[in-house]
mmCIF file of C-alpha atoms in Angstrom:
data_model
loop_
_atom_site.group_PDB
_atom_site.id
_atom_site.type_symbol
_atom_site.label_atom_id
_atom_site.label_comp_id
_atom_site.label_asym_id
_atom_site.label_seq_id
_atom_site.Cartn_x
_atom_site.Cartn_y
_atom_site.Cartn_z
ATOM 1 C CA ILE A 1234 6.173 167.873 -24.385
ATOM 2 C CA ASN A 1235 2.757 168.452 -25.931
ATOM 3 C CA GLU A 1236 2.654 165.190 -27.909
ATOM 4 C CA LYS A 1237 -0.766 163.536 -27.475
ATOM 5 C CA ASN A 1238 -0.049 160.205 -29.172
ATOM 6 C CA ALA A 1239 1.220 157.823 -26.443
ATOM 7 C CA THR A 1240 3.332 155.734 -28.811
ATOM 8 C CA LYS A 1241 4.975 158.815 -30.332
ATOM 9 C CA LYS A 1242 5.491 160.339 -26.915
ATOM 10 C CA MET A 1243 7.242 157.183 -25.716
ATOM 11 C CA GLU A 1244 9.486 157.289 -28.768
ATOM 12 C CA ASN A 1245 10.439 160.883 -27.952
ATOM 13 C CA ILE A 1246 11.173 159.949 -24.331
ATOM 14 C CA ASP A 1247 13.335 156.978 -25.378
ATOM 15 C CA ASN A 1248 15.259 159.272 -27.745
ATOM 16 C CA ILE A 1249 15.907 161.719 -24.914
ATOM 17 C CA LEU A 1250 17.029 158.908 -22.623
ATOM 18 C CA ALA A 1251 19.431 157.659 -25.298
ATOM 19 C CA LYS A 1252 20.855 161.104 -26.168
ATOM 20 C CA TYR A 1253 21.158 162.719 -22.736
ATOM 21 C CA PRO A 1254 22.219 160.054 -20.175
ATOM 22 C CA ASN A 1255 24.129 162.595 -18.082
ATOM 23 C CA ASP A 1256 21.727 165.534 -18.320
ATOM 24 C CA PRO A 1257 19.110 166.503 -15.673
ATOM 25 C CA ILE A 1258 16.468 165.988 -18.374
ATOM 26 C CA TYR A 1259 17.209 162.250 -18.210
ATOM 27 C CA LYS A 1260 15.565 161.994 -14.784
ATOM 28 C CA LYS A 1261 12.464 163.916 -15.936
ATOM 29 C CA ALA A 1262 12.120 161.707 -19.013
ATOM 30 C CA LEU A 1263 12.594 158.534 -16.974
ATOM 31 C CA ILE A 1264 9.920 159.539 -14.451
ATOM 32 C CA GLU A 1265 7.506 160.437 -17.234
ATOM 33 C CA LYS A 1266 8.162 157.096 -18.900
ATOM 34 C CA ALA A 1267 7.386 155.307 -15.638
ATOM 35 C CA GLN A 1268 4.110 157.223 -15.290
ATOM 36 C CA ILE A 1269 3.050 156.385 -18.851
ATOM 37 C CA LEU A 1270 3.862 152.698 -18.333
ATOM 38 C CA ILE A 1271 1.766 152.645 -15.146
ATOM 39 C CA GLU A 1272 -1.166 154.435 -16.829
ATOM 40 C CA ASN A 1273 -1.133 151.873 -19.648
ATOM 41 C CA GLY A 1274 -0.643 148.835 -17.442
ATOM 42 C CA LYS A 1275 2.805 148.042 -18.858
ATOM 43 C CA TYR A 1276 4.099 146.725 -15.559
ATOM 44 C CA LYS A 1277 6.682 144.338 -16.961
ATOM 45 C CA LYS A 1278 8.423 147.218 -18.741
ATOM 46 C CA LEU A 1279 8.112 149.342 -15.605
ATOM 47 C CA PHE A 1280 9.818 146.760 -13.409
ATOM 48 C CA ALA A 1281 12.548 146.357 -16.043
ATOM 49 C CA LEU A 1282 13.507 149.969 -15.201
ATOM 50 C CA GLU A 1283 13.916 149.181 -11.496
ATOM 51 C CA LYS A 1284 17.657 149.816 -11.293
ATOM 52 C CA GLU A 1285 17.460 153.124 -13.174
ATOM 53 C CA LEU A 1286 14.415 154.385 -11.276
ATOM 54 C CA LYS A 1287 16.033 153.657 -7.927
ATOM 55 C CA ALA A 1288 19.209 155.412 -9.045
ATOM 56 C CA HIS A 1289 17.275 158.553 -10.059
ATOM 57 C CA GLY A 1290 14.887 158.838 -7.105
ATOM 58 C CA GLY A 1291 11.940 157.129 -8.779
ATOM 59 C CA ALA A 1292 11.536 154.153 -6.415
ATOM 60 C CA LYS A 1293 8.061 155.347 -5.379
ATOM 61 C CA PHE A 1294 6.832 154.744 -8.938
ATOM 62 C CA LEU A 1295 7.903 151.124 -8.660
ATOM 63 C CA GLN A 1296 5.853 150.803 -5.475
ATOM 64 C CA TYR A 1297 2.891 152.623 -6.989
ATOM 65 C CA GLY A 1298 3.018 150.397 -10.065
ATOM 66 C CA ALA A 1299 3.400 147.283 -7.928
ATOM 67 C CA GLN A 1300 0.385 148.265 -5.830
ATOM 68 C CA LYS A 1301 -1.776 148.752 -8.930
ATOM 69 C CA LYS A 1302 -0.579 145.464 -10.402
ATOM 70 C CA ILE A 1303 -1.287 143.621 -7.122
ATOM 71 C CA SER A 1304 -4.856 144.989 -7.058
ATOM 72 C CA GLU A 1305 -5.414 143.830 -10.629
ATOM 73 C CA ASP A 1306 -3.912 140.389 -9.914
ATOM 74 C CA LEU A 1307 -5.991 139.894 -6.788
ATOM 75 C CA LYS A 1308 -9.203 140.692 -8.685
ATOM 76 C CA VAL A 1309 -8.570 137.688 -10.941
ATOM 77 C CA PHE A 1310 -7.049 135.548 -8.150
ATOM 78 C CA ASN A 1311 -3.585 135.627 -9.753
ATOM 79 C CA CYS A 1312 -2.103 134.875 -6.355
ATOM 80 C CA LYS A 1313 1.414 133.860 -7.299
ATOM 81 C CA GLU A 1314 2.278 137.141 -9.046
ATOM 82 C CA ALA A 1315 0.527 139.257 -6.402
ATOM 83 C CA MET A 1316 2.382 137.640 -3.525
ATOM 84 C CA TYR A 1317 5.721 137.908 -5.317
ATOM 85 C CA LEU A 1318 5.231 141.672 -5.813
ATOM 86 C CA LEU A 1319 4.114 142.087 -2.190
ATOM 87 C CA ASP A 1320 7.380 140.634 -0.940
ATOM 88 C CA GLU A 1321 9.565 142.226 -3.602
ATOM 89 C CA TYR A 1322 8.348 145.787 -3.042
ATOM 90 C CA ASN A 1323 7.165 145.535 0.583
ATOM 91 C CA ILE A 1324 3.624 146.627 -0.282
ATOM 92 C CA THR A 1325 0.752 147.081 2.154
ATOM 93 C CA VAL A 1326 -2.448 146.254 0.320
ATOM 94 C CA LYS A 1327 -5.455 148.531 0.328
ATOM 95 C CA PRO A 1328 -8.320 147.622 2.709
ATOM 96 C CA ASN A 1329 -10.512 146.619 -0.241
ATOM 97 C CA ASP A 1330 -7.920 144.045 -1.288
ATOM 98 C CA GLU A 1331 -7.285 142.494 2.124
ATOM 99 C CA GLU A 1332 -9.836 139.718 1.857
ATOM 100 C CA LYS A 1333 -8.650 138.749 -1.615
ATOM 101 C CA LEU A 1334 -5.061 138.649 -0.377
ATOM 102 C CA PHE A 1335 -6.151 136.600 2.629
ATOM 103 C CA ASN A 1336 -7.715 134.003 0.325
ATOM 104 C CA CYS A 1337 -4.504 133.855 -1.711
ATOM 105 C CA LEU A 1338 -2.363 133.387 1.374
ATOM 106 C CA MET A 1339 -4.628 130.567 2.551
ATOM 107 C CA LYS A 1340 -4.463 128.935 -0.874
ATOM 108 C CA PHE A 1341 -0.663 128.918 -0.736
ATOM 109 C CA THR A 1342 -0.619 127.800 2.945
ATOM 110 C CA GLN A 1343 1.039 131.005 4.139
ATOM 111 C CA TYR A 1344 -0.970 130.780 7.339
ATOM 112 C CA LYS A 1345 1.126 133.086 9.528
ATOM 113 C CA LYS A 1346 0.805 135.965 7.054
ATOM 114 C CA ALA A 1347 -2.907 135.261 6.669
ATOM 115 C CA LEU A 1348 -3.275 135.252 10.455
ATOM 116 C CA LYS A 1349 -1.920 138.812 10.697
ATOM 117 C CA ILE A 1350 -4.637 140.033 8.317
ATOM 118 C CA ALA A 1351 -7.398 138.185 10.169
ATOM 119 C CA GLN A 1352 -6.277 139.333 13.614
ATOM 120 C CA ASN A 1353 -6.379 142.984 12.502
ATOM 121 C CA HIS A 1354 -10.162 142.638 12.235
ATOM 122 C CA LEU A 1355 -10.957 140.866 15.515
ATOM 123 C CA ASP A 1356 -12.102 144.140 17.090
ATOM 124 C CA ASP A 1357 -14.126 145.313 14.102
ATOM 125 C CA LYS A 1358 -17.042 147.482 15.243
ATOM 126 C CA GLU A 1359 -19.377 145.799 12.758
ATOM 127 C CA LEU A 1360 -20.233 142.528 14.501
ATOM 128 C CA PRO A 1361 -20.957 140.485 11.338
ATOM 129 C CA LYS A 1362 -17.527 141.425 9.958
ATOM 130 C CA ARG A 1363 -15.873 140.687 13.279
ATOM 131 C CA LEU A 1364 -17.548 137.276 13.392
ATOM 132 C CA LYS A 1365 -16.410 136.456 9.872
ATOM 133 C CA TRP A 1366 -12.768 137.243 10.726
ATOM 134 C CA MET A 1367 -13.013 135.350 14.019
ATOM 135 C CA TYR A 1368 -14.093 132.344 11.965
ATOM 136 C CA GLN A 1369 -11.147 132.777 9.573
ATOM 137 C CA THR A 1370 -8.767 133.145 12.514
ATOM 138 C CA LEU A 1371 -10.026 129.909 14.053
ATOM 139 C CA LYS A 1372 -9.454 128.083 10.761
ATOM 140 C CA ILE A 1373 -5.816 129.256 10.779
ATOM 141 C CA TYR A 1374 -5.339 128.317 14.434
ATOM 142 C CA SER A 1375 -6.490 124.837 13.476
ATOM 143 C CA LYS A 1376 -3.983 124.672 10.589
ATOM 144 C CA LEU A 1377 -1.207 125.782 12.960
ATOM 145 C CA ASP A 1378 -2.225 123.230 15.646
ATOM 146 C CA LYS A 1379 -3.017 125.967 18.182
ATOM 147 C CA ASN A 1380 -5.564 123.715 19.842
ATOM 148 C CA LYS A 1381 -6.303 125.742 22.974
ATOM 149 C CA SER A 1382 -6.782 128.878 20.856
ATOM 150 C CA VAL A 1383 -9.212 126.946 18.633
ATOM 151 C CA VAL A 1384 -11.292 125.920 21.633
ATOM 152 C CA MET A 1385 -11.357 129.356 23.260
ATOM 153 C CA LEU A 1386 -12.098 131.272 20.066
ATOM 154 C CA GLY A 1387 -14.649 128.641 19.072
ATOM 155 C CA GLU A 1388 -16.648 129.346 22.229
ATOM 156 C CA ASP A 1389 -16.631 133.081 21.435
ATOM 157 C CA ILE A 1390 -17.763 132.441 17.867
ATOM 158 C CA GLU A 1391 -20.674 130.335 19.071
ATOM 159 C CA LYS A 1392 -21.759 133.031 21.536
ATOM 160 C CA LEU A 1393 -21.592 135.815 18.946
ATOM 161 C CA SER A 1394 -23.357 133.615 16.378
ATOM 162 C CA LYS A 1395 -26.256 133.240 18.811
ATOM 163 C CA VAL A 1396 -26.387 137.014 19.311
ATOM 164 C CA LEU A 1397 -26.466 137.552 15.529
ATOM 165 C CA LYS A 1398 -28.802 134.569 15.032
ATOM 166 C CA THR A 1399 -26.667 132.977 12.330
ATOM 167 C CA LYS A 1400 -25.716 129.348 11.708
ATOM 168 C CA ARG A 1401 -23.227 130.221 8.976
ATOM 169 C CA TYR A 1402 -20.223 129.242 11.088
ATOM 170 C CA ASP A 1403 -21.578 126.076 12.697
ATOM 171 C CA ASP A 1404 -18.937 123.967 10.951
ATOM 172 C CA ILE A 1405 -16.311 125.105 13.505
ATOM 173 C CA VAL A 1406 -17.576 122.109 15.457
ATOM 174 C CA TYR A 1407 -15.121 120.006 13.405
ATOM 175 C CA GLU A 1408 -12.118 122.128 14.387
ATOM 176 C CA LYS A 1409 -13.223 122.162 18.026
ATOM 177 C CA ALA A 1410 -13.668 118.382 18.124
ATOM 178 C CA GLU A 1411 -10.228 117.827 16.620
ATOM 179 C CA ALA A 1412 -8.654 120.367 18.997
ATOM 180 C CA TYR A 1413 -10.092 118.552 22.010
ATOM 181 C CA TYR A 1414 -8.889 115.251 20.529
ATOM 182 C CA ASN A 1415 -5.350 116.636 20.137
ATOM 183 C CA LEU A 1416 -5.332 118.079 23.655
ATOM 184 C CA LYS A 1417 -5.946 114.558 25.062
ATOM 185 C CA GLU A 1418 -7.414 115.773 28.342
ATOM 186 C CA TYR A 1419 -10.987 116.786 27.560
ATOM 187 C CA ASP A 1420 -12.647 113.513 26.523
ATOM 188 C CA ASP A 1421 -16.173 114.594 27.500
ATOM 189 C CA MET A 1422 -15.831 117.866 25.595
ATOM 190 C CA MET A 1423 -14.472 116.052 22.540
ATOM 191 C CA LEU A 1424 -17.384 113.601 22.492
ATOM 192 C CA ARG A 1425 -19.823 116.470 23.008
ATOM 193 C CA GLU A 1426 -18.482 118.241 19.908
ATOM 194 C CA VAL A 1427 -18.600 115.037 17.875
ATOM 195 C CA LYS A 1428 -22.245 114.577 18.836
ATOM 196 C CA LYS A 1429 -22.966 118.183 17.815
ATOM 197 C CA ALA A 1430 -21.256 117.613 14.444
ATOM 198 C CA GLU A 1431 -23.408 114.546 13.861
ATOM 199 C CA GLU A 1432 -26.585 116.440 14.726
ATOM 200 C CA LEU A 1433 -25.733 119.533 12.658
ATOM 201 C CA PHE A 1434 -24.273 117.717 9.632
ATOM 202 C CA PRO A 1435 -25.573 114.126 9.722
ATOM 203 C CA ASN A 1436 -24.497 113.155 6.195
ATOM 204 C CA ASN A 1437 -21.327 115.228 5.888
ATOM 205 C CA ILE A 1438 -18.410 113.306 4.398
ATOM 206 C CA LYS A 1439 -16.116 115.018 6.929
ATOM 207 C CA ASN A 1440 -17.759 112.912 9.631
ATOM 208 C CA ILE A 1441 -15.898 109.846 8.367
ATOM 209 C CA ASP A 1442 -12.487 111.270 9.308
ATOM 210 C CA LEU A 1443 -13.848 112.690 12.549
ATOM 211 C CA PHE A 1444 -15.430 109.376 13.562
ATOM 212 C CA SER A 1445 -12.201 107.542 12.707
ATOM 213 C CA LYS A 1446 -10.412 109.649 15.329
ATOM 214 C CA ILE A 1447 -13.032 108.688 17.914
ATOM 215 C CA LEU A 1448 -12.634 105.052 16.891
ATOM 216 C CA ARG A 1449 -8.878 105.363 17.506
ATOM 217 C CA TYR A 1450 -9.600 106.971 20.872
ATOM 218 C CA ALA A 1451 -12.059 104.180 21.765
ATOM 219 C CA LYS A 1452 -9.484 101.499 20.884
ATOM 220 C CA ASN A 1453 -6.870 103.156 23.096
ATOM 221 C CA LYS A 1454 -9.396 103.270 25.925
ATOM 222 C CA LYS A 1455 -10.470 99.670 25.178
ATOM 223 C CA ASN A 1456 -14.082 100.865 25.115
ATOM 224 C CA ASP A 1457 -15.774 98.202 22.985
ATOM 225 C CA MET A 1458 -19.219 99.797 23.091
ATOM 226 C CA LEU A 1459 -17.779 103.018 21.697
ATOM 227 C CA ILE A 1460 -15.808 101.061 19.077
ATOM 228 C CA ILE A 1461 -18.999 99.323 17.911
ATOM 229 C CA SER A 1462 -20.963 102.573 17.808
ATOM 230 C CA PHE A 1463 -18.453 104.556 15.751
ATOM 231 C CA ALA A 1464 -17.365 101.665 13.550
ATOM 232 C CA GLN A 1465 -21.004 101.273 12.513
ATOM 233 C CA LYS A 1466 -21.257 104.998 11.797
ATOM 234 C CA ILE A 1467 -18.133 104.917 9.608
ATOM 235 C CA ILE A 1468 -19.303 101.816 7.735
ATOM 236 C CA GLU A 1469 -22.693 103.407 7.046
ATOM 237 C CA LEU A 1470 -21.232 106.735 5.913
ATOM 238 C CA GLN A 1471 -18.681 105.052 3.662
ATOM 239 C CA LYS A 1472 -21.485 103.060 2.059
ATOM 240 C CA ARG A 1473 -23.546 106.219 1.582
ATOM 241 C CA HIS A 1474 -20.663 108.105 -0.039
ATOM 242 C CA LYS A 1475 -19.374 105.047 -1.950
ATOM 243 C CA LEU A 1476 -15.991 105.155 -0.220
ATOM 244 C CA SER A 1477 -13.753 102.489 1.279
ATOM 245 C CA ASP A 1478 -10.899 104.531 2.759
ATOM 246 C CA TYR A 1479 -11.064 102.856 6.173
ATOM 247 C CA SER A 1480 -11.973 99.382 4.972
ATOM 248 C CA PRO A 1481 -11.424 96.595 5.856
ATOM 249 C CA MET A 1482 -9.812 97.770 9.116
ATOM 250 C CA VAL A 1483 -12.944 99.479 10.441
ATOM 251 C CA GLU A 1484 -15.020 96.359 9.754
ATOM 252 C CA LEU A 1485 -12.395 94.212 11.508
ATOM 253 C CA ASP A 1486 -12.448 96.559 14.495
ATOM 254 C CA TYR A 1487 -16.226 96.158 14.568
ATOM 255 C CA VAL A 1488 -16.050 92.348 14.377
ATOM 256 C CA ASN A 1489 -13.346 92.074 17.035
ATOM 257 C CA ALA A 1490 -15.267 94.340 19.429
ATOM 258 C CA LEU A 1491 -18.398 92.187 18.965
ATOM 259 C CA LYS A 1492 -16.274 89.092 19.605
ATOM 260 C CA ARG A 1493 -14.838 90.530 22.822
ATOM 261 C CA LEU A 1494 -18.392 91.277 23.992
ATOM 262 C CA LYS A 1495 -19.268 87.627 23.179
ATOM 263 C CA GLN A 1496 -21.766 88.591 20.478
ATOM 264 C CA TYR A 1497 -20.435 85.693 18.419
ATOM 265 C CA SER A 1498 -23.324 85.174 15.990
ATOM 266 C CA LYS A 1499 -23.467 88.828 15.028
ATOM 267 C CA ALA A 1500 -19.678 89.001 14.767
ATOM 268 C CA LEU A 1501 -19.646 85.941 12.467
ATOM 269 C CA LYS A 1502 -22.325 87.420 10.239
ATOM 270 C CA GLU A 1503 -20.360 90.662 9.869
ATOM 271 C CA ASP A 1504 -17.067 88.833 9.335
ATOM 272 C CA ILE A 1505 -18.453 86.678 6.530
ATOM 273 C CA LYS A 1506 -19.466 89.871 4.691
ATOM 274 C CA LEU A 1507 -15.792 90.795 4.587
ATOM 275 C CA ILE A 1508 -14.868 87.689 2.605
ATOM 276 C CA TYR A 1509 -16.574 89.212 -0.431
ATOM 277 C CA MET A 1510 -14.771 92.542 -0.150
ATOM 278 C CA LYS A 1511 -11.627 93.546 -2.035
ATOM 279 C CA LEU A 1512 -8.846 92.345 0.291
ATOM 280 C CA THR A 1513 -5.156 91.494 0.188
ATOM 281 C CA ASP A 1514 -4.320 87.817 0.617
ATOM 282 C CA VAL A 1515 -3.115 88.401 4.169
ATOM 283 C CA GLN A 1516 -6.305 90.312 5.055
ATOM 284 C CA ARG A 1517 -8.442 87.542 3.554
ATOM 285 C CA ALA A 1518 -6.560 84.936 5.586
ATOM 286 C CA ASN A 1519 -7.184 87.045 8.709
ATOM 287 C CA VAL A 1520 -10.914 87.273 7.934
ATOM 288 C CA LEU A 1521 -11.142 83.516 7.295
ATOM 289 C CA TYR A 1522 -9.326 82.719 10.527
ATOM 290 C CA ILE A 1523 -11.766 84.917 12.487
ATOM 291 C CA ALA A 1524 -14.679 83.231 10.666
ATOM 292 C CA GLY A 1525 -13.355 79.826 11.681
ATOM 293 C CA GLU A 1526 -12.824 80.939 15.270
ATOM 294 C CA LEU A 1527 -16.334 82.436 15.509
ATOM 295 C CA SER A 1528 -17.856 79.353 13.896
ATOM 296 C CA LEU A 1529 -16.366 77.262 16.697
ATOM 297 C CA LYS A 1530 -17.769 79.691 19.278
ATOM 298 C CA THR A 1531 -21.246 79.192 17.789
ATOM 299 C CA GLY A 1532 -20.948 75.397 17.579
ATOM 300 C CA LYS A 1533 -20.455 75.213 13.789
ATOM 301 C CA THR A 1534 -17.490 72.859 13.672
ATOM 302 C CA LYS A 1535 -17.931 71.785 10.032
ATOM 303 C CA GLU A 1536 -18.032 75.409 8.831
ATOM 304 C CA ALA A 1537 -15.032 76.222 11.023
ATOM 305 C CA LYS A 1538 -12.974 73.498 9.279
ATOM 306 C CA GLU A 1539 -13.933 74.866 5.874
ATOM 307 C CA PHE A 1540 -12.845 78.389 6.829
ATOM 308 C CA PHE A 1541 -9.516 77.146 8.221
ATOM 309 C CA ILE A 1542 -8.849 75.108 5.060
ATOM 310 C CA LYS A 1543 -9.596 78.103 2.796
ATOM 311 C CA CYS A 1544 -7.370 80.267 4.957
ATOM 312 C CA GLY A 1545 -4.404 77.912 4.425
ATOM 313 C CA ASP A 1546 -4.995 77.752 0.666
ATOM 314 C CA ILE A 1547 -4.925 81.540 0.164
ATOM 315 C CA VAL A 1548 -1.545 82.629 1.431
ATOM 316 C CA GLU A 1549 1.545 80.768 2.570
ATOM 317 C CA ASP A 1550 3.927 81.720 5.363
ATOM 318 C CA SER A 1551 1.718 84.179 7.215
ATOM 319 C CA SER A 1552 0.797 84.204 10.909
ATOM 320 C CA TRP A 1553 -2.893 83.776 9.992
ATOM 321 C CA GLN A 1554 -2.126 80.777 7.779
ATOM 322 C CA ARG A 1555 -0.167 79.150 10.600
ATOM 323 C CA LEU A 1556 -2.971 79.819 13.124
ATOM 324 C CA CYS A 1557 -5.505 78.317 10.721
ATOM 325 C CA ALA A 1558 -3.333 75.233 10.242
ATOM 326 C CA GLU A 1559 -2.933 74.785 13.995
ATOM 327 C CA ASN A 1560 -6.674 75.064 14.629
ATOM 328 C CA LEU A 1561 -7.450 72.684 11.758
ATOM 329 C CA LYS A 1562 -5.025 70.090 13.181
ATOM 330 C CA LEU A 1563 -6.666 70.344 16.601
ATOM 331 C CA LEU A 1564 -10.089 69.798 15.072
ATOM 332 C CA GLU A 1565 -8.938 66.807 13.005
ATOM 333 C CA ASP A 1566 -7.191 65.237 15.974
#
């Protein structure tokens, strides 16, 4: 009982456990062993005793040990182990660990569990803390496609941000713009948010994806002026960030919109640029066909023939190749 050396004490306890399995002293020794394991951070050995501890009324030590282990794991962002123990032992984390757990849940896309934590703080008396959790809640709403909730909470965040004179959460403009886009009934509000995003974060790489949604919207609405405007923005941003994710389709959208607005010279100039881009054979044939067509529109018959000939040489048995051949035959006739 009075042994001070932890190793020796554990040996004594193990001897008692081995010798007296049916004696009341077994329970006392088992509980003391659990306490020593917890004190020394030997959680793996503690959890190995789960069946015995539960059988002898020591389940609370499993929970206590699990709670300590979770706190330690969360400090070093060991999310996988922490979340396993949370579920296994039905632990409620301490207030100091809530934010760390929230970050883990977000990392592992457990948005509904993360939402419960965030929503518990939406009435926090400290306004800066409340605002922070409102922001986190909005991010989850966006992940869960709760578009109307995103819009409504976004308005509240903006109002409270003005009261607190902070711009820390201005990036919710992206979630709001996407929410309005998904709702498909608030076009003016969507475009307003997109404009705000452009003003607040003019060079942000996220603008490329946002603008691509507006480009899609503009194509559905057959709004060529809007297509031209946002295609140009995407092209410029891609160039700035050395990306080509939406090429050559965005450039083709731009050229075709110019063509529909009868800006043939400008459309031809932009289309010819595409010839020197990395394209598939079918895409190159498409670009050459458009170049030939636009050359005819601008009175450049010789150049048109050359484009149609190149188009036919690049790829066989494609719709563009056939169109080029047909146009070339008409010109030669």
